[in-house]
Structure formats: C-alpha cells, structure tokens
Short mmCIF file of C-alpha atoms in Angstrom, two decimals:
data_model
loop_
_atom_site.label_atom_id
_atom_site.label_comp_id
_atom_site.label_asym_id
_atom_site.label_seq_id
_atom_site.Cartn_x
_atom_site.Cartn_y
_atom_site.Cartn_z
CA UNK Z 1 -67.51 158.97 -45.73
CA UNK Z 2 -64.70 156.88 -46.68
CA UNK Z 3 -62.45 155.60 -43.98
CA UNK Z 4 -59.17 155.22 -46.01
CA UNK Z 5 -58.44 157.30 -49.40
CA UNK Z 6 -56.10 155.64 -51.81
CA UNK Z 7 -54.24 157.20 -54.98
CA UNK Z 8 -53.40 156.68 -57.48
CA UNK Z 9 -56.30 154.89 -59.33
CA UNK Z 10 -54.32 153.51 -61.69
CA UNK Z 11 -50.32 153.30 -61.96
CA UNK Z 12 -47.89 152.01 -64.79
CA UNK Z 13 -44.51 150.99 -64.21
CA UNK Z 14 -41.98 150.06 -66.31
CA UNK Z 15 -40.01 146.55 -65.40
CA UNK Z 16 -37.58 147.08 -62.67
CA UNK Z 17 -39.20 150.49 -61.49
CA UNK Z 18 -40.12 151.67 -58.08
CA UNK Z 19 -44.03 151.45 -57.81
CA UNK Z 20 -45.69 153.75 -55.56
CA UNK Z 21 -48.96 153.91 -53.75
CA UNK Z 22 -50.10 156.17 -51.03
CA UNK Z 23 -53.26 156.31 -48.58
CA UNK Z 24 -54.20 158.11 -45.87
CA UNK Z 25 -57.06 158.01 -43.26
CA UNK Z 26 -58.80 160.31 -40.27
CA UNK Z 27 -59.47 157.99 -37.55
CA UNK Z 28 -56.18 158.40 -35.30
CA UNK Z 29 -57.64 155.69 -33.35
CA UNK Z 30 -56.71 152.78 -36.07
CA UNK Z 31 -53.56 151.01 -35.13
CA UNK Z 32 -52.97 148.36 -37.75
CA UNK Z 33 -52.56 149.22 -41.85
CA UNK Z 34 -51.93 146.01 -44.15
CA UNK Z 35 -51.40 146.08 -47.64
CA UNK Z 36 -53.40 143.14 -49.22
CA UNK Z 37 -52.49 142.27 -52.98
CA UNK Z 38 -55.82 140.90 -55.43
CA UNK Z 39 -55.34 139.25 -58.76
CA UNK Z 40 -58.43 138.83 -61.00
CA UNK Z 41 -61.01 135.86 -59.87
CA UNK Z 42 -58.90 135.66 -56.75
CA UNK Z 43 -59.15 136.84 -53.31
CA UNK Z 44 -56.93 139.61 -51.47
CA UNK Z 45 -53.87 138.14 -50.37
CA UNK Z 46 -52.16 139.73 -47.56
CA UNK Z 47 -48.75 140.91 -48.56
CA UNK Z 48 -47.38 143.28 -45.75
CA UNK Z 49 -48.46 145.38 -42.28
CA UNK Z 50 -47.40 147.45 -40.00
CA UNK Z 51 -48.52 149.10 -36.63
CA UNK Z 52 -48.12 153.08 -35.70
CA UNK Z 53 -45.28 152.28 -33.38
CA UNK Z 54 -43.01 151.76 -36.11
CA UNK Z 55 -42.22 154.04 -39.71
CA UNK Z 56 -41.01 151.52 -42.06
CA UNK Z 57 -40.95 147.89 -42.46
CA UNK Z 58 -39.38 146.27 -45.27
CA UNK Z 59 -40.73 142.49 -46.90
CA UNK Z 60 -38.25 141.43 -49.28
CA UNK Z 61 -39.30 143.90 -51.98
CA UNK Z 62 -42.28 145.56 -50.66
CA UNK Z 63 -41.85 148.52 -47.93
CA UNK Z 64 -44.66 150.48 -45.78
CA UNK Z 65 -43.78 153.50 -44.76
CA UNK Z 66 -45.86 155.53 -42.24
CA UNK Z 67 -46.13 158.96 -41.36
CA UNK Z 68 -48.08 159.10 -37.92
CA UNK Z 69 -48.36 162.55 -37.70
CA UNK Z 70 -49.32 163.19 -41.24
CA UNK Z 71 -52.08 159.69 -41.12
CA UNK Z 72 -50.13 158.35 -44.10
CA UNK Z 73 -48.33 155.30 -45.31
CA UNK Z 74 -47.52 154.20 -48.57
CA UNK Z 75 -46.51 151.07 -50.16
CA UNK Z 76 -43.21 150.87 -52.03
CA UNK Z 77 -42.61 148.31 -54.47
CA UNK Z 78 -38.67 148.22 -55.83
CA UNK Z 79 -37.29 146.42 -58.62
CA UNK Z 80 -41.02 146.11 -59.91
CA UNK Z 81 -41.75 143.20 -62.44
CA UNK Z 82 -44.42 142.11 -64.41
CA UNK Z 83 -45.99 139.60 -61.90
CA UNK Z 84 -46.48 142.33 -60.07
CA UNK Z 85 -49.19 143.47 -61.80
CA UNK Z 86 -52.23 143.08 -59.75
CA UNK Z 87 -54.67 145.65 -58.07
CA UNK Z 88 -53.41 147.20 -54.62
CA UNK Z 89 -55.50 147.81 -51.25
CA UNK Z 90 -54.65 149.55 -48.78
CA UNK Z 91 -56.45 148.97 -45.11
CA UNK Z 92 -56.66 150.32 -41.67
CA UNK Z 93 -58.34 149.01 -38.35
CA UNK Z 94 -58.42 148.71 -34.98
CA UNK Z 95 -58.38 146.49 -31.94
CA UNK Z 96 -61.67 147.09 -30.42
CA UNK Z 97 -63.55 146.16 -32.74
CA UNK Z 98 -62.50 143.00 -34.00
CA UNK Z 99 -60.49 143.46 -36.45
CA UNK Z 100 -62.84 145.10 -39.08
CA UNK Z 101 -60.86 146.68 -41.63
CA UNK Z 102 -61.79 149.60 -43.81
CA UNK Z 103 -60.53 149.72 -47.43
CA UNK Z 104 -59.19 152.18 -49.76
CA UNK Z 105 -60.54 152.16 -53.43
CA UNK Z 106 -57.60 150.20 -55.04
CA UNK Z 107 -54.77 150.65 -57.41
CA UNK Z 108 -54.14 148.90 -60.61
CA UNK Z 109 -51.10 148.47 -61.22
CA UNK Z 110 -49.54 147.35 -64.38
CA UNK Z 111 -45.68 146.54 -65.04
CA UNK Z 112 -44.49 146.60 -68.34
CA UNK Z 113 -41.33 144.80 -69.79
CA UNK V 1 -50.02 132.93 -43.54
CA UNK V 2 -53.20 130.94 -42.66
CA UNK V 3 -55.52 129.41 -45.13
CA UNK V 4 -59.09 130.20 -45.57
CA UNK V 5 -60.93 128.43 -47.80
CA UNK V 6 -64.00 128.92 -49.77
CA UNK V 7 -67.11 126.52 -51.35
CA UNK V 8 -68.03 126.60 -53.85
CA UNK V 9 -65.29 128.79 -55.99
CA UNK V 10 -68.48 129.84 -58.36
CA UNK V 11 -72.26 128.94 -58.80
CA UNK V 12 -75.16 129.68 -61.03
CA UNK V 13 -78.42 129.50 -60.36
CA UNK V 14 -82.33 130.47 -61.65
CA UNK V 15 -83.61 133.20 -59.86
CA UNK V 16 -85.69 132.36 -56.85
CA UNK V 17 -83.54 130.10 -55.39
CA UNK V 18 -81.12 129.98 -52.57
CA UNK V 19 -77.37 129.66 -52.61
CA UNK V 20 -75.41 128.70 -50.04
CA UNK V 21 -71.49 129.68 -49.61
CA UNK V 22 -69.27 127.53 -46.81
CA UNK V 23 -66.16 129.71 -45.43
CA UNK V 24 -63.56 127.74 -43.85
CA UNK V 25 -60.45 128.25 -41.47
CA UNK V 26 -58.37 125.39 -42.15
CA UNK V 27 -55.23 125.55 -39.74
CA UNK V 28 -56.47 127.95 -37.29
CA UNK V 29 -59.47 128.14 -35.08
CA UNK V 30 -61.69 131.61 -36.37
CA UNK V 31 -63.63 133.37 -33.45
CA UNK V 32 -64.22 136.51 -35.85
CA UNK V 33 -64.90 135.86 -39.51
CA UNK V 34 -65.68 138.36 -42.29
CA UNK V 35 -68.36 138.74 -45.66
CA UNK V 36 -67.58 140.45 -48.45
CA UNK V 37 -68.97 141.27 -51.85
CA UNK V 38 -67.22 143.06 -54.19
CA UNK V 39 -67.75 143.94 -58.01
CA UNK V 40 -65.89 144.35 -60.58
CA UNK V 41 -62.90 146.95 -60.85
CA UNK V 42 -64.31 148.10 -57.27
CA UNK V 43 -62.97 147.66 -53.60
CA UNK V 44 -64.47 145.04 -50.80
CA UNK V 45 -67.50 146.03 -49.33
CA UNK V 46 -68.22 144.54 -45.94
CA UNK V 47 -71.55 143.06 -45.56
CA UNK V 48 -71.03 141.85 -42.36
CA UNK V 49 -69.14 140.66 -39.62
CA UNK V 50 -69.57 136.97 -38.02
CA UNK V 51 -68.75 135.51 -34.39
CA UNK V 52 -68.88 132.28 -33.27
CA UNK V 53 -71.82 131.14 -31.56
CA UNK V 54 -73.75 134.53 -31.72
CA UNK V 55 -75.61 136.55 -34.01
CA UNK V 56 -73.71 138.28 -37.16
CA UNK V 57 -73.58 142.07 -36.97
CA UNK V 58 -74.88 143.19 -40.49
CA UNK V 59 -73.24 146.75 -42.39
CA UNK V 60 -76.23 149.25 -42.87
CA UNK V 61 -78.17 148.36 -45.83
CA UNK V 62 -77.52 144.43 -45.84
CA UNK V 63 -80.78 143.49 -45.90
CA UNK V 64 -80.33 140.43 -43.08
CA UNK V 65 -83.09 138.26 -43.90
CA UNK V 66 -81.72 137.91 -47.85
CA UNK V 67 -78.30 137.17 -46.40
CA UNK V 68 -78.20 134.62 -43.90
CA UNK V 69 -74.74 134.16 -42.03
CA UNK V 70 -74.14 131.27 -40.24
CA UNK V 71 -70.75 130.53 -37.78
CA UNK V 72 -71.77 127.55 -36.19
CA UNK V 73 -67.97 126.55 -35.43
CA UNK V 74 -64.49 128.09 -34.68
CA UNK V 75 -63.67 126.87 -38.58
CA UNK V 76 -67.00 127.31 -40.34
CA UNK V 77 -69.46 130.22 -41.38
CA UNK V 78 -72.03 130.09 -43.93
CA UNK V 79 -73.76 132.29 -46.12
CA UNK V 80 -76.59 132.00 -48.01
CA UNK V 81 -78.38 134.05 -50.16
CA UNK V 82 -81.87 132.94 -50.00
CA UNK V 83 -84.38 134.14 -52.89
CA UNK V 84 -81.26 135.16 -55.26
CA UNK V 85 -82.10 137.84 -57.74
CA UNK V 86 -80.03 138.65 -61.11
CA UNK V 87 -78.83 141.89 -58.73
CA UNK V 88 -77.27 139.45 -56.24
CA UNK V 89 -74.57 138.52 -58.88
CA UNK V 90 -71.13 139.31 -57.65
CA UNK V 91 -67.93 137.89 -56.35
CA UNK V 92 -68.45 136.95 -52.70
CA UNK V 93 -65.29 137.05 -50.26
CA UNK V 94 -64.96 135.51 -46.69
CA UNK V 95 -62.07 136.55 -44.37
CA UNK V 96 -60.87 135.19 -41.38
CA UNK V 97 -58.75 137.11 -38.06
CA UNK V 98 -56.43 135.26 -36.60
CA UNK V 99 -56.72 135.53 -32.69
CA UNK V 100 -54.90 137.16 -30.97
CA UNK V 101 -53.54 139.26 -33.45
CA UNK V 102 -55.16 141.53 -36.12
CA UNK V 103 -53.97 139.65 -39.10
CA UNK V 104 -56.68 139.00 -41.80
CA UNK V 105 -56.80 136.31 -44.43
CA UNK V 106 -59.36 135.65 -47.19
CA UNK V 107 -60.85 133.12 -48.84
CA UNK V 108 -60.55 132.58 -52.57
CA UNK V 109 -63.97 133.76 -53.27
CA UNK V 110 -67.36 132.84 -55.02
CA UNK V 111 -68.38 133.93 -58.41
CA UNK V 112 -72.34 134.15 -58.02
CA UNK V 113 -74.36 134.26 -61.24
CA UNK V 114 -77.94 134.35 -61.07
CA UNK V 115 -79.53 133.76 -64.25
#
C-alpha cells in the first residue's frame, strides 16, 4: 500500500508557466512533507518543506500548499523555466520514527521554451 | 543545506564479487542515516535504515546478509553488496537526517553495474 500518491506522472509546461503537482497521503499521523527535486545520475536534492501547522510556505519560486483536512499539499512552481525540468517527489514522515520518509511515485516535468 | 557525500559515484564489477559503497556526512554529525536503491524512471525505495553504533533495521524483503550496512561513526555508513549479481545493478542512494530536526539530505549516488 503506498504511503503517499503523487499525480501527475508526467507534466509539460511551457516557459514561464505555473507547474503543478499534487499528493496526498492516509497516515494523519505524518507531520513533515518535503519536496525533494532529482536530476538524472544525481541524487534528490531537497528543495522545500513544510509541517501541518502551517498551509503555505513560499521559497523564492516554489510554494507548498497544504490542505490538513483534505491530507493534501501540492507543489507550485511559478514563472517555470527550462532548468526546471527535472523529476519531482513528493514525501511525508514522522517524528517517531526517525525520520523515515515515504515517497510518492514522481513527476517528470519538462519546461519548454 | 548539509552535504552528504557518496564513494564511489559509480563501479563495475564481475559477478561474484563484493562492492563496497562509503556514505558520508561532511558538516554535520549523522545519528540516523538512510539506503536507497532506485531504478530507472522509478521512485526511491528504502532498503534500510542505519543508526550509529547499532544494528541497521532492514525494509521487508532486503535480504540482510547480501546487503551489509555498516555506521561505524556519526559521519560514516557503509554498504556493501557482497556476492553482486547482474540483478544488483542499480543506482544506490544514501541519505542523511539532520538531528534534531527532520530535514533529509542525500548523497549523490552510486551507479552499480555488475557485469
């Protein structure tokens, strides 16, 4: 049974776009959802997180936006450009036990000039 | 963020023989580290989770006596895949928490070929 479901698969943006990707999990218990950010050959790099106490946090670009009630959050990417293109995770955990994160699937996203 | 780093960044090797992969915290001590493989166009799978100076705790399925985790220090843990098949090929990818908080960085990872 998979912890964290992530859509879409796949997503293609044009340059300058909003890019959207949304997950959502079961486990009410998690209380900490990063966003890591995976090039090919490299590892997952994190790029932004937030905890259930809060809806939205903003990074420069990049925005989380949780829906507690609804076990969603989504990661928005404005003014999306072509270095941007990279495959998406979305993650969830919590406290007591260590820190072990469970995944969603992944989203490739491409940005187009 | 903090750096983990990872040794080697890719290896082949005959089958039979044993590889060994170093995962390092570099500007932060690591009580909890993390293993895991992933392959191609897929997400991370965790194989298992490492503390320092105790036993790892191995995902259902790992088979713990093919991979070996070592995390002898606050800033080291090892893994080695001993008798690597052609099926053991994949991208291998440490992670590292940063106490106290629940931040999680990886390593760069290791491209394992076995020919």
């Amino acid at each position: 049974q998979q912890q964290v479901k992530q859509s879409p698969q796949s997503l293609i943006v044009q340059k300058g776009g909003i890019s959207i990707i949304n997950c959502a999990y079961e486990n009410t218990a998690f209380d900490y959802f990063p966003w890591y950010q995976q090039f090919p050959g490299k590892g997952p790099a994190l790029l932004i997180a937030i905890r259930p106490d809060v809806s939205e946090k903003k990074e420069g670009r990049f925005t989380i936006s949780f829906n507690k009630s609804a076990k969603q959050f989504s990661l928005h990417i404005m003014d999306s450009q072509p270095g941007d293109s990279a495959t998406y995770f979305c993650a969830a955990s919590r406290g007591s036990t260590l820190g072990r994160l469970y995944f969603g699937r992944g989203t490739q996203l491409t940005v187009w000039p | 963020g903090a750096v983990v780093s990872q040794h080697p960044s890719w290896v082949i090797c005959k089958s039979g023989t044993s590889v060994k992969i170093e995962c390092r915290s570099l500007d932060f001590q690591a009580t909890t580290m993390f293993w895991y493989r992933q392959f191609p166009k897929q997400s991370l799978m965790l194989m298992a989770t490492s503390n320092e100076g105790s036993k790892a705790t191995y995902e259902q399925g790992v088979e713990k006596d093919k991979f070996l985790i070592n995390h002898a220090s606050l800033t080291l843990s090892t893994l080695t895949v001993t008798s690597a098949h052609p099926e053991d090929s994949s991208f291998y990818i440490c992670s590292a928490r940063v106490p106290p908080g629940y931040e999680q960085f990886f390593g760069p990872g290791t491209r394992l070929t076995v020919l």
